Coordinates of C-alpha atoms and ligand atoms in Angstrom, one line a residue:
M673 CA 65.5 161.3 109.5
K674 CA 67.8 161.3 112.6
M675 CA 71.4 161.5 111.9
Y676 CA 72.5 158.2 113.3
K677 CA 69.7 156.8 110.9
I678 CA 71.1 158.3 107.9
F679 CA 74.5 156.9 108.8
F680 CA 73.1 153.5 109.4
V681 CA 71.2 153.5 106.0
A682 CA 74.5 154.8 104.3
F683 CA 76.4 152.0 106.0
L684 CA 74.0 149.5 105.1
A685 CA 74.0 150.6 101.5
T686 CA 77.9 150.6 101.3
S687 CA 78.4 147.3 103.0
F688 CA 75.8 145.8 100.7
S689 CA 77.5 147.0 97.5
L690 CA 80.8 146.0 98.8
F691 CA 79.5 142.6 99.6
S692 CA 78.1 142.2 96.0
Q693 CA 81.2 143.3 94.3
I694 CA 82.5 139.8 93.6
P695 CA 83.5 138.6 90.2
T696 CA 80.6 137.5 88.2
D697 CA 82.3 136.6 84.8
F698 CA 83.2 132.9 85.6
L699 CA 82.2 130.3 83.1
S700 CA 78.3 129.9 83.3
K701 CA 76.4 127.0 84.6
D702 CA 75.0 126.4 81.2
F703 CA 78.5 126.1 79.9
H704 CA 79.4 123.3 82.4
K705 CA 75.9 121.6 81.9
G706 CA 76.8 121.6 78.1
R707 CA 80.1 120.0 78.6
R708 CA 78.6 117.3 80.9
D709 CA 76.0 116.6 78.2
A710 CA 78.7 116.5 75.5
L711 CA 80.7 114.0 77.6
R712 CA 77.7 111.9 78.5
A713 CA 76.8 111.6 74.7
K714 CA 80.1 109.8 74.2
M715 CA 79.5 107.3 77.1
P716 CA 78.4 104.0 76.0
V717 CA 75.0 102.6 77.5
N718 CA 75.0 101.4 81.2
S719 CA 78.0 103.3 82.0
V720 CA 79.0 105.8 84.9
A721 CA 81.8 108.4 85.2
V722 CA 83.1 109.2 88.6
L723 CA 85.4 112.4 89.0
F724 CA 86.9 113.5 92.2
A725 CA 87.7 117.3 93.1
N726 CA 91.2 118.1 94.2
P727 CA 91.9 117.9 97.8
L728 CA 93.4 120.4 100.0
R729 CA 97.1 120.0 100.2
N730 CA 99.2 121.0 103.4
R731 CA 102.0 123.4 103.2
A732 CA 103.0 123.3 106.8
N733 CA 101.4 122.8 110.0
D734 CA 98.2 125.1 110.1
V735 CA 98.7 126.4 106.8
D736 CA 97.4 124.8 103.6
Y737 CA 98.4 125.6 100.0
V738 CA 95.9 127.8 98.1
F739 CA 93.3 125.6 96.8
H740 CA 93.1 125.0 93.0
Q741 CA 90.5 122.7 91.4
D742 CA 91.3 120.0 89.3
P743 CA 90.7 121.3 85.7
N744 CA 88.7 118.5 84.3
F745 CA 86.4 118.7 87.4
Y746 CA 86.0 122.3 87.1
Y747 CA 85.4 122.1 83.4
L748 CA 82.5 119.7 84.1
T749 CA 81.0 121.3 87.2
G750 CA 82.2 125.0 87.9
Y751 CA 82.7 123.8 91.5
R752 CA 85.5 125.6 93.2
E753 CA 85.8 123.7 96.5
P754 CA 87.8 120.7 97.5
N755 CA 86.1 117.3 98.6
G756 CA 83.6 117.1 95.9
V757 CA 82.7 114.1 93.6
L758 CA 80.8 114.2 90.2
V759 CA 78.8 111.1 89.0
L760 CA 77.5 111.1 85.6
F761 CA 75.3 108.4 84.4
S762 CA 74.9 107.6 80.6
N763 CA 71.2 106.5 81.4
N764 CA 68.6 107.9 83.6
Q765 CA 68.5 106.6 87.2
T766 CA 65.5 106.7 89.4
D767 CA 65.9 107.7 93.0
E768 CA 63.8 106.4 96.0
N769 CA 61.1 109.0 95.3
G770 CA 60.7 107.9 91.8
V771 CA 62.5 111.1 90.5
S772 CA 64.6 110.6 87.4
Y773 CA 68.3 112.0 87.2
N774 CA 71.5 111.4 85.3
E775 CA 74.0 113.2 87.3
M776 CA 74.8 113.9 90.9
L777 CA 77.3 116.3 92.6
Y778 CA 78.6 115.5 95.9
V779 CA 79.6 118.7 98.0
Q780 CA 81.2 119.7 100.9
E781 CA 78.5 120.0 103.7
R782 CA 77.7 123.3 105.0
D783 CA 79.3 124.0 108.4
A784 CA 79.1 127.3 110.2
R785 CA 82.2 126.9 112.1
A786 CA 84.3 125.8 109.2
E787 CA 82.9 128.6 107.0
Q788 CA 83.7 131.3 109.8
W789 CA 87.4 130.3 109.5
N790 CA 87.8 129.3 105.8
G791 CA 85.0 131.1 103.8
K792 CA 81.5 130.2 102.6
R793 CA 80.6 126.8 101.1
L794 CA 78.1 126.4 98.4
G795 CA 76.5 123.3 99.8
I796 CA 73.7 121.4 98.4
E797 CA 71.5 124.5 97.8
G798 CA 74.4 126.4 96.1
A799 CA 75.0 123.3 93.9
I800 CA 71.5 123.5 92.6
E801 CA 71.1 127.2 92.5
V802 CA 74.4 128.6 91.6
L803 CA 75.8 125.5 89.6
G804 CA 72.7 124.3 88.1
F805 CA 72.7 120.7 89.3
Q806 CA 69.4 118.9 89.1
M807 CA 70.6 116.8 92.0
A808 CA 73.2 117.3 94.8
K809 CA 74.1 115.6 98.2
N810 CA 76.6 115.9 100.7
A811 CA 79.9 114.2 100.3
N812 CA 79.2 112.0 103.2
D813 CA 76.3 110.5 101.2
F814 CA 78.9 109.4 98.6
I815 CA 80.6 107.3 101.4
Q816 CA 77.1 105.9 102.6
T817 CA 76.3 105.6 98.8
N818 CA 73.5 103.4 97.4
I819 CA 75.0 103.5 93.9
N820 CA 75.4 99.9 92.9
F821 CA 78.7 100.3 91.0
K822 CA 78.8 96.5 90.2
S823 CA 75.5 97.0 88.1
F824 CA 77.4 99.0 85.4
D825 CA 79.1 97.6 82.5
R826 CA 81.8 100.2 82.5
I827 CA 83.0 102.7 85.1
F828 CA 85.1 105.5 83.9
I829 CA 87.5 107.2 86.3
E830 CA 90.8 109.4 85.9
K831 CA 93.9 107.7 87.1
F832 CA 94.2 108.3 90.8
N833 CA 97.5 110.3 91.9
D834 CA 97.1 108.8 95.2
D835 CA 98.7 111.8 96.8
Y836 CA 95.7 112.6 99.1
R837 CA 96.3 112.4 102.9
D838 CA 93.9 111.6 105.6
S839 CA 93.9 114.8 107.7
A840 CA 91.6 113.2 110.0
K841 CA 89.9 116.7 110.5
N842 CA 87.3 115.8 108.1
T843 CA 85.5 112.4 107.5
A844 CA 84.4 113.2 103.9
E845 CA 87.6 114.6 102.3
V846 CA 88.9 113.4 99.0
Y847 CA 91.0 110.6 100.8
D848 CA 87.8 109.1 102.3
L849 CA 85.9 109.6 99.1
V850 CA 88.4 107.8 97.1
S851 CA 88.9 105.0 99.7
S852 CA 85.2 104.2 99.8
F853 CA 85.0 104.4 95.9
K854 CA 87.8 102.0 95.9
E855 CA 86.1 99.6 98.2
N856 CA 82.7 99.8 96.6
T857 CA 84.1 98.9 93.3
A858 CA 86.9 96.3 94.3
Y859 CA 89.3 98.6 92.6
N860 CA 92.6 96.8 91.6
P861 CA 95.3 98.9 90.0
N862 CA 97.0 95.9 88.7
N863 CA 94.2 95.1 86.4
F864 CA 95.0 98.2 84.3
L865 CA 97.4 97.7 81.4
S866 CA 98.9 100.5 79.6
P867 CA 98.7 100.3 75.8
M868 CA 102.4 99.3 75.6
K869 CA 102.0 96.7 78.3
K870 CA 98.9 95.4 76.6
Q871 CA 100.7 95.0 73.4
I872 CA 103.7 93.1 74.9
Y873 CA 101.3 90.8 76.9
E874 CA 99.5 90.0 73.6
L875 CA 102.9 89.2 71.9
V876 CA 104.0 87.0 74.8
K877 CA 100.6 85.4 74.6
S878 CA 100.7 84.7 70.9
T879 CA 104.2 83.8 70.1
P880 CA 105.3 80.0 70.5
I881 CA 107.8 79.4 73.2
E882 CA 110.3 78.4 70.6
N883 CA 110.3 81.9 69.0
S884 CA 110.4 83.6 72.4
A885 CA 114.1 85.0 72.2
N886 CA 112.5 87.7 69.7
V887 CA 109.9 88.6 72.3
A888 CA 112.6 88.9 75.0
Q889 CA 114.6 91.4 72.8
I890 CA 111.2 93.4 72.1
I891 CA 110.8 93.6 75.9
G892 CA 114.3 94.6 76.5
R893 CA 113.9 97.6 74.0
A894 CA 110.5 98.6 75.5
L895 CA 112.1 99.1 78.7
A896 CA 113.9 102.0 77.4
Y897 CA 110.6 103.7 76.7
D898 CA 108.7 102.7 79.9
P899 CA 111.1 101.8 82.7
S900 CA 108.1 101.1 84.8
L901 CA 107.7 97.7 82.9
K902 CA 110.6 96.8 85.4
R903 CA 108.2 96.6 88.2
D904 CA 106.3 93.7 86.3
A905 CA 107.9 90.7 87.9
D906 CA 106.5 88.1 85.7
L907 CA 107.5 89.9 82.6
M908 CA 111.0 90.5 83.6
K909 CA 111.2 86.8 84.6
F910 CA 110.0 85.9 81.2
K911 CA 112.5 88.2 79.4
D912 CA 115.3 86.5 81.2
A913 CA 114.0 82.8 81.5
T914 CA 116.1 80.4 79.6
D915 CA 114.2 77.2 80.7
N916 CA 111.3 76.6 78.3
R917 CA 109.1 75.0 81.1
L918 CA 109.3 78.2 83.2
K919 CA 108.8 80.2 80.1
K920 CA 105.5 78.4 79.4
E921 CA 104.4 78.9 83.0
L922 CA 104.9 82.6 82.7
Q923 CA 103.2 82.9 79.5
Q924 CA 100.2 81.2 81.0
K925 CA 100.2 83.6 83.9
I926 CA 100.6 86.7 81.6
A927 CA 97.9 85.6 79.2
L928 CA 95.6 85.2 82.5
K929 CA 96.3 88.8 83.4
L930 CA 95.6 90.0 79.8
D931 CA 92.2 88.3 80.0
A932 CA 91.4 89.6 83.5
K933 CA 88.2 91.8 82.9
T934 CA 87.7 95.1 84.7
T935 CA 84.9 97.3 84.3
I936 CA 86.9 100.3 85.4
D937 CA 88.5 102.2 82.6
I938 CA 91.2 104.9 83.2
H939 CA 91.5 106.0 79.6
F940 CA 88.1 107.0 78.6
L941 CA 87.8 110.1 80.5
S942 CA 91.3 111.6 79.8
N943 CA 91.0 110.8 76.1
N944 CA 87.4 112.3 75.7
L945 CA 88.1 115.3 77.8
A946 CA 91.1 116.0 75.9
T947 CA 88.8 116.0 72.7
L948 CA 86.6 118.4 74.3
R949 CA 89.0 120.6 76.0
E950 CA 91.2 121.2 72.9
I951 CA 88.5 123.1 71.1
K952 CA 87.4 126.2 73.0
T953 CA 83.9 127.4 72.9
S954 CA 83.1 131.2 72.6
E955 CA 82.6 131.5 76.4
E956 CA 86.0 130.0 77.0
L957 CA 87.7 132.2 74.4
V958 CA 86.5 135.4 76.2
L959 CA 88.4 134.3 79.5
L960 CA 91.3 132.8 77.9
T961 CA 91.9 135.8 75.6
K962 CA 91.5 138.1 78.7
A963 CA 94.2 136.1 80.7
V964 CA 96.5 136.3 77.6
R965 CA 96.0 140.1 77.1
I966 CA 96.5 140.8 80.8
S967 CA 99.9 138.7 80.6
A968 CA 100.9 140.6 77.5
I969 CA 100.1 144.0 79.1
G970 CA 102.2 142.8 82.3
Q971 CA 105.2 142.3 79.7
V972 CA 104.6 145.9 78.4
E973 CA 104.7 147.4 81.8
V974 CA 108.0 145.6 82.7
M975 CA 109.6 146.6 79.4
K976 CA 108.9 150.2 80.4
A977 CA 110.0 149.8 84.2
M978 CA 113.1 147.5 83.8
K979 CA 116.4 148.9 84.9
P980 CA 119.8 147.1 85.4
H981 CA 119.7 147.7 89.1
M982 CA 116.5 145.9 89.5
S983 CA 116.2 142.2 90.8
E984 CA 114.6 139.3 89.2
T985 CA 112.0 139.1 92.1
E986 CA 111.1 142.8 91.6
L987 CA 110.3 142.2 87.9
Q988 CA 108.1 139.2 88.8
G989 CA 106.4 141.4 91.2
I990 CA 105.6 144.0 88.5
H991 CA 104.2 141.4 86.2
E992 CA 101.9 139.9 89.0
F993 CA 100.8 143.3 90.3
V994 CA 99.5 143.9 86.8
Y995 CA 97.6 140.7 87.0
K996 CA 96.1 141.5 90.2
K997 CA 95.2 145.1 89.1
Y998 CA 93.0 143.3 86.4
G999 CA 91.6 140.9 89.1
A1000 CA 93.4 137.7 87.7
E1001 CA 93.2 135.3 90.8
Y1002 CA 96.7 133.6 90.4
E1003 CA 99.5 133.0 88.2
G1004 CA 98.9 129.9 86.0
Y1005 CA 102.2 128.4 86.9
P1006 CA 105.2 129.6 88.9
S1007 CA 106.6 132.8 87.4
I1008 CA 109.8 132.4 85.5
V1009 CA 112.2 135.6 85.4
G1010 CA 115.8 134.6 84.6
A1011 CA 118.5 137.1 83.7
G1012 CA 121.7 136.0 81.7
N1013 CA 122.6 132.4 82.3
N1014 CA 119.5 131.9 84.5
G1015 CA 117.5 132.3 81.3
C1016 CA 119.1 129.1 80.1
I1017 CA 117.4 126.9 82.8
L1018 CA 113.9 126.4 81.1
H1019 CA 111.8 126.4 84.3
Y1020 CA 113.9 128.6 86.4
I1021 CA 111.5 129.8 89.4
E1022 CA 114.1 130.9 91.9
N1023 CA 114.1 134.4 90.5
S1024 CA 116.6 135.4 93.1
K1025 CA 119.4 137.3 91.2
T1026 CA 119.5 140.7 93.0
K1027 CA 120.8 142.7 89.9
L1028 CA 120.1 142.3 86.3
G1029 CA 123.1 144.2 85.0
N1030 CA 123.4 144.3 81.3
E1031 CA 122.0 140.8 80.8
L1032 CA 118.9 139.6 78.7
V1033 CA 116.0 138.7 80.9
L1034 CA 113.8 135.9 80.0
M1035 CA 110.3 136.3 81.3
D1036 CA 107.8 133.4 81.1
L1037 CA 104.6 134.2 83.0
G1038 CA 101.0 133.7 82.8
A1039 CA 98.0 135.2 84.6
E1040 CA 95.2 132.9 85.5
Y1041 CA 91.9 134.6 84.9
R1042 CA 88.7 132.7 86.0
G1043 CA 90.6 129.5 85.7
F1044 CA 92.0 130.0 82.3
T1045 CA 95.9 130.5 82.0
A1046 CA 98.0 132.4 79.5
D1047 CA 101.7 131.4 78.8
V1048 CA 103.7 134.4 77.3
T1049 CA 107.4 134.8 77.1
R1050 CA 109.5 137.8 76.3
T1051 CA 113.3 138.1 76.4
I1052 CA 114.7 141.7 76.5
P1053 CA 117.8 143.3 77.5
A1054 CA 117.9 144.9 81.0
N1055 CA 119.6 148.1 79.8
G1056 CA 117.1 148.6 77.0
V1057 CA 119.3 147.9 74.1
F1058 CA 120.2 144.5 72.6
S1059 CA 124.0 143.8 72.1
K1060 CA 125.2 142.5 68.7
E1061 CA 125.3 139.0 69.9
Q1062 CA 122.0 139.2 71.7
K1063 CA 120.5 140.7 68.4
A1064 CA 122.0 137.8 66.3
I1065 CA 120.4 135.0 68.4
Y1066 CA 117.1 136.9 69.1
Q1067 CA 116.5 137.4 65.2
I1068 CA 116.9 133.6 64.7
V1069 CA 114.5 132.7 67.5
Y1070 CA 112.1 135.5 66.1
D1071 CA 112.2 134.2 62.5
A1072 CA 111.7 130.6 63.8
Q1073 CA 108.7 131.8 65.6
E1074 CA 107.4 133.8 62.6
A1075 CA 107.8 130.6 60.4
G1076 CA 105.9 128.6 63.0
I1077 CA 103.0 131.0 63.6
A1078 CA 102.2 131.1 59.8
A1079 CA 101.5 127.2 60.0
Y1080 CA 98.8 127.5 62.7
V1081 CA 96.2 126.9 59.9
I1082 CA 93.2 124.7 60.0
G1083 CA 94.1 121.0 58.7
E1084 CA 98.0 121.5 59.2
S1085 CA 99.7 118.9 61.4
M1086 CA 100.4 120.4 64.9
A1087 CA 104.0 119.0 64.6
T1088 CA 104.8 121.3 61.6
P1089 CA 105.6 124.7 63.5
N1090 CA 108.2 122.8 65.6
L1091 CA 109.8 121.2 62.6
L1092 CA 109.9 124.5 60.7
S1093 CA 111.4 126.3 63.7
K1094 CA 113.9 123.6 64.4
K1095 CA 115.2 124.0 60.9
I1096 CA 115.6 127.8 61.1
V1097 CA 117.4 127.6 64.4
D1098 CA 119.8 125.0 63.1
Q1099 CA 120.5 127.0 59.9
G1100 CA 121.0 130.3 62.1
L1101 CA 123.3 128.5 64.7
F1102 CA 125.3 127.0 61.8
Q1103 CA 125.7 130.5 60.1
L1104 CA 127.0 131.9 63.3
G1105 CA 129.5 129.1 63.8
I1106 CA 127.8 128.0 67.2
I1107 CA 127.2 124.5 65.7
N1108 CA 129.6 123.0 63.3
S1109 CA 127.2 121.1 61.0
L1110 CA 123.4 121.2 60.4
D1111 CA 122.9 117.7 61.6
E1112 CA 124.8 118.3 64.8
K1113 CA 122.4 117.0 67.8
H1114 CA 123.1 120.1 69.8
P1115 CA 121.6 120.9 73.2
Y1116 CA 120.8 124.6 72.5
Y1117 CA 117.0 124.1 71.6
P1118 CA 115.8 121.2 73.7
H1119 CA 112.1 121.6 73.7
G1120 CA 109.0 121.8 71.3
T1121 CA 107.0 124.7 70.5
S1122 CA 103.5 123.9 70.7
H1123 CA 101.0 123.1 73.6
H1124 CA 97.4 123.8 74.0
I1125 CA 96.6 126.4 76.8
G1126 CA 93.3 126.6 78.7
L1127 CA 92.2 125.7 82.3
D1128 CA 95.8 124.0 82.4
V1129 CA 98.9 125.7 81.2
H1130 CA 99.7 122.4 79.4
D1131 CA 96.0 121.8 78.5
P1132 CA 95.0 118.3 77.2
G1133 CA 94.7 117.6 73.5
N1134 CA 95.1 115.0 71.0
Y1135 CA 97.9 116.8 69.0
G1136 CA 96.7 115.7 65.6
N1137 CA 95.9 118.5 63.1
F1138 CA 95.1 122.1 63.9
E1139 CA 91.2 122.8 64.2
E1140 CA 89.3 126.0 64.5
N1141 CA 89.3 127.5 68.0
M1142 CA 92.3 125.8 69.2
V1143 CA 94.7 128.1 71.4
V1144 CA 98.1 126.8 71.2
T1145 CA 101.5 128.3 72.0
M1146 CA 104.3 128.9 69.6
E1147 CA 107.5 129.1 71.7
P1148 CA 111.1 128.5 70.0
G1149 CA 114.1 129.2 72.1
I1150 CA 117.9 129.2 72.0
Y1151 CA 119.8 128.7 75.3
I1152 CA 123.6 128.9 75.4
P1153 CA 124.6 128.2 78.9
D1154 CA 128.0 129.3 80.4
G1155 CA 130.7 126.9 79.3
S1156 CA 129.1 125.8 76.1
N1157 CA 131.2 124.4 73.4
C1158 CA 131.2 127.6 71.3
D1159 CA 132.9 131.1 71.5
E1160 CA 132.3 132.3 74.9
R1161 CA 130.7 135.5 73.4
W1162 CA 127.5 133.6 73.1
W1163 CA 127.6 132.2 76.7
G1164 CA 124.8 133.1 79.0
I1165 CA 122.4 133.9 76.3
G1166 CA 118.9 132.4 76.9
I1167 CA 116.1 133.5 74.6
R1168 CA 112.6 132.2 74.3
I1169 CA 109.7 134.0 72.7
E1170 CA 106.3 132.6 73.4
D1171 CA 102.9 133.6 72.1
D1172 CA 99.3 132.3 72.2
I1173 CA 97.8 131.5 69.0
L1174 CA 94.3 131.2 68.3
V1175 CA 93.5 129.2 65.1
T1176 CA 90.7 130.6 63.0
K1177 CA 89.1 130.1 59.6
T1178 CA 90.9 133.2 58.4
G1179 CA 94.4 132.1 59.7
P1180 CA 96.3 132.5 63.0
V1181 CA 95.5 135.2 65.5
N1182 CA 98.2 136.1 68.0
L1183 CA 96.3 136.9 71.3
S1184 CA 99.3 138.1 72.9
A1185 CA 100.4 140.6 70.2
E1186 CA 100.0 143.4 72.6
A1187 CA 103.7 142.8 73.9
P1188 CA 106.1 143.9 71.5
R1189 CA 108.2 141.1 69.8
T1190 CA 110.6 142.7 67.2
I1191 CA 114.0 144.1 68.4
E1192 CA 113.1 147.6 67.2
E1193 CA 109.5 147.5 69.0
I1194 CA 111.1 146.1 72.1
E1195 CA 113.8 148.9 72.2
K1196 CA 111.2 151.6 71.5
M1197 CA 109.1 150.3 74.3
M1198 CA 111.9 150.1 76.9
A1199 CA 112.8 153.8 76.2
K1200 CA 109.4 154.8 77.4
K1201 CA 108.9 156.4 80.9
S1202 CA 107.3 154.1 83.5
I1203 CA 105.1 155.1 86.3
L1204 CA 107.5 153.1 88.5
D1205 CA 110.4 155.2 87.6
D1206 CA 109.2 157.4 90.5
F1207 CA 108.3 154.7 92.9
V1208 CA 111.1 154.9 95.3
L1209 CA 110.8 153.1 98.8
P1210 CA 112.9 153.8 101.8
N1211 CA 116.3 151.9 101.9
L1212 CA 116.2 149.3 104.8
D1213 CA 119.9 148.4 104.5
N1214 CA 121.6 151.3 106.4
Ligands
LIG1313 N1 105.5 128.2 81.0 C1 105.8 126.7 80.7 C2 105.8 126.6 79.2 O1 106.2 127.5 78.4 O2 105.5 125.6 78.6
MN1314 MN1 104.4 127.2 77.0
MN1315 MN1 105.8 129.5 79.0

């Protein structure tokens, strides 16, 4: 073989193997189909569910934000592009050629020019071959749809955020898809009553006008829980009315609204998808466990690398470098790295302090791997050794976390870990004299401990009792900002410890256990050498 031919063959072989080296461990098409079947099984006869993909969102001028799919949409389809629609039917439909189908995915149309700039699209063929859909069409066909939505008894949608814009560059983007759906279904958001509003309307309807002073009081109290009720002009007039004739008129108007029937239901999907998503399948557990382990290993590397001269930004970079090294695609939420008083801001994402000094550093970060996000927090002393005060507070948070984790057992209420941890924190702070009574409503622990994780960092769920294969965080914390009403030696201490716990038949399994948690283990890890100790870059400031 001539030399150039050998080169050519070698070049082809390398470029082919490079091209084929893309991640293949995403959720499988069978997983997504299984989830659609599970949802369909919950749908009543003659109903249809319509879900929209996320739109592309603009960052500035020619630059868009990195696209992220809506997690419910992803859960049901595996589609990772914007501007799609999933239509699921409870009963088989028949198309114009007599072919029967019970689902349809509308996708972005293939477009060579757009794909040259912004990357490949799956198109109809990809939706069928890669995602395993039996039927797929271009999104434009959803706008020209021949689906007769009026023929269904129920139409299930998710609440629209209405934060899509018409870029006018694309005639079948989410903005257009949602607009056409609204037209085809005579969508009217005023027909949807929240559960609280529904209850109040029923009360207004059923209470004789003579007794309506009571109802007015109840409306007043409900306003504190749901200030959006203020926008309900008739209800507000009813609350304040003194004239019985006016009250009667308003009562009739409200009764009519209560009876107005809409076939569109905005609760079914969120309720049923929460029920499905809160229990993880084995396929999900593989990916979620990997996201959590990557995040825990990021904490380990930072423990070894951290030095008082470093900045919050630099630490964030080390965590995120570990994520990328493992091929994680994103962070699951903006990384939180706060030294000292910054650690007392629960969702501090500026991460801009240039020197850690001898402070404690609170680091709440999670890798997103194949769509699944971890949520892991460690709080460690920048100089490698906890001070007496830091130790005292840390130990309380640790004990609260341990007590909580022990309650992650099947059948236990999901509210229990939080209650147990609050009790321990109250006692601990009281013993140290930071609060003056066990009943003091103090501001040092202003959040709960337990939320599901999965495709969302705050994954949907019903929050009843723990069940097998739930993955839930346990994250107590104590935050004593500068200027707090206690001895100033406690000021600027902000500590959260957060782990991701899998509920199993044999008890809780801490998926993030690779990141040390006890004071001794952390100090030991921080004393180790880091590969980054020798990573010195040129100084650009002189
Ligand atoms: N990282 C957000 C949270 O802990 O819930
Ligand atoms: Mn959390
Ligand atoms: Mn967190």
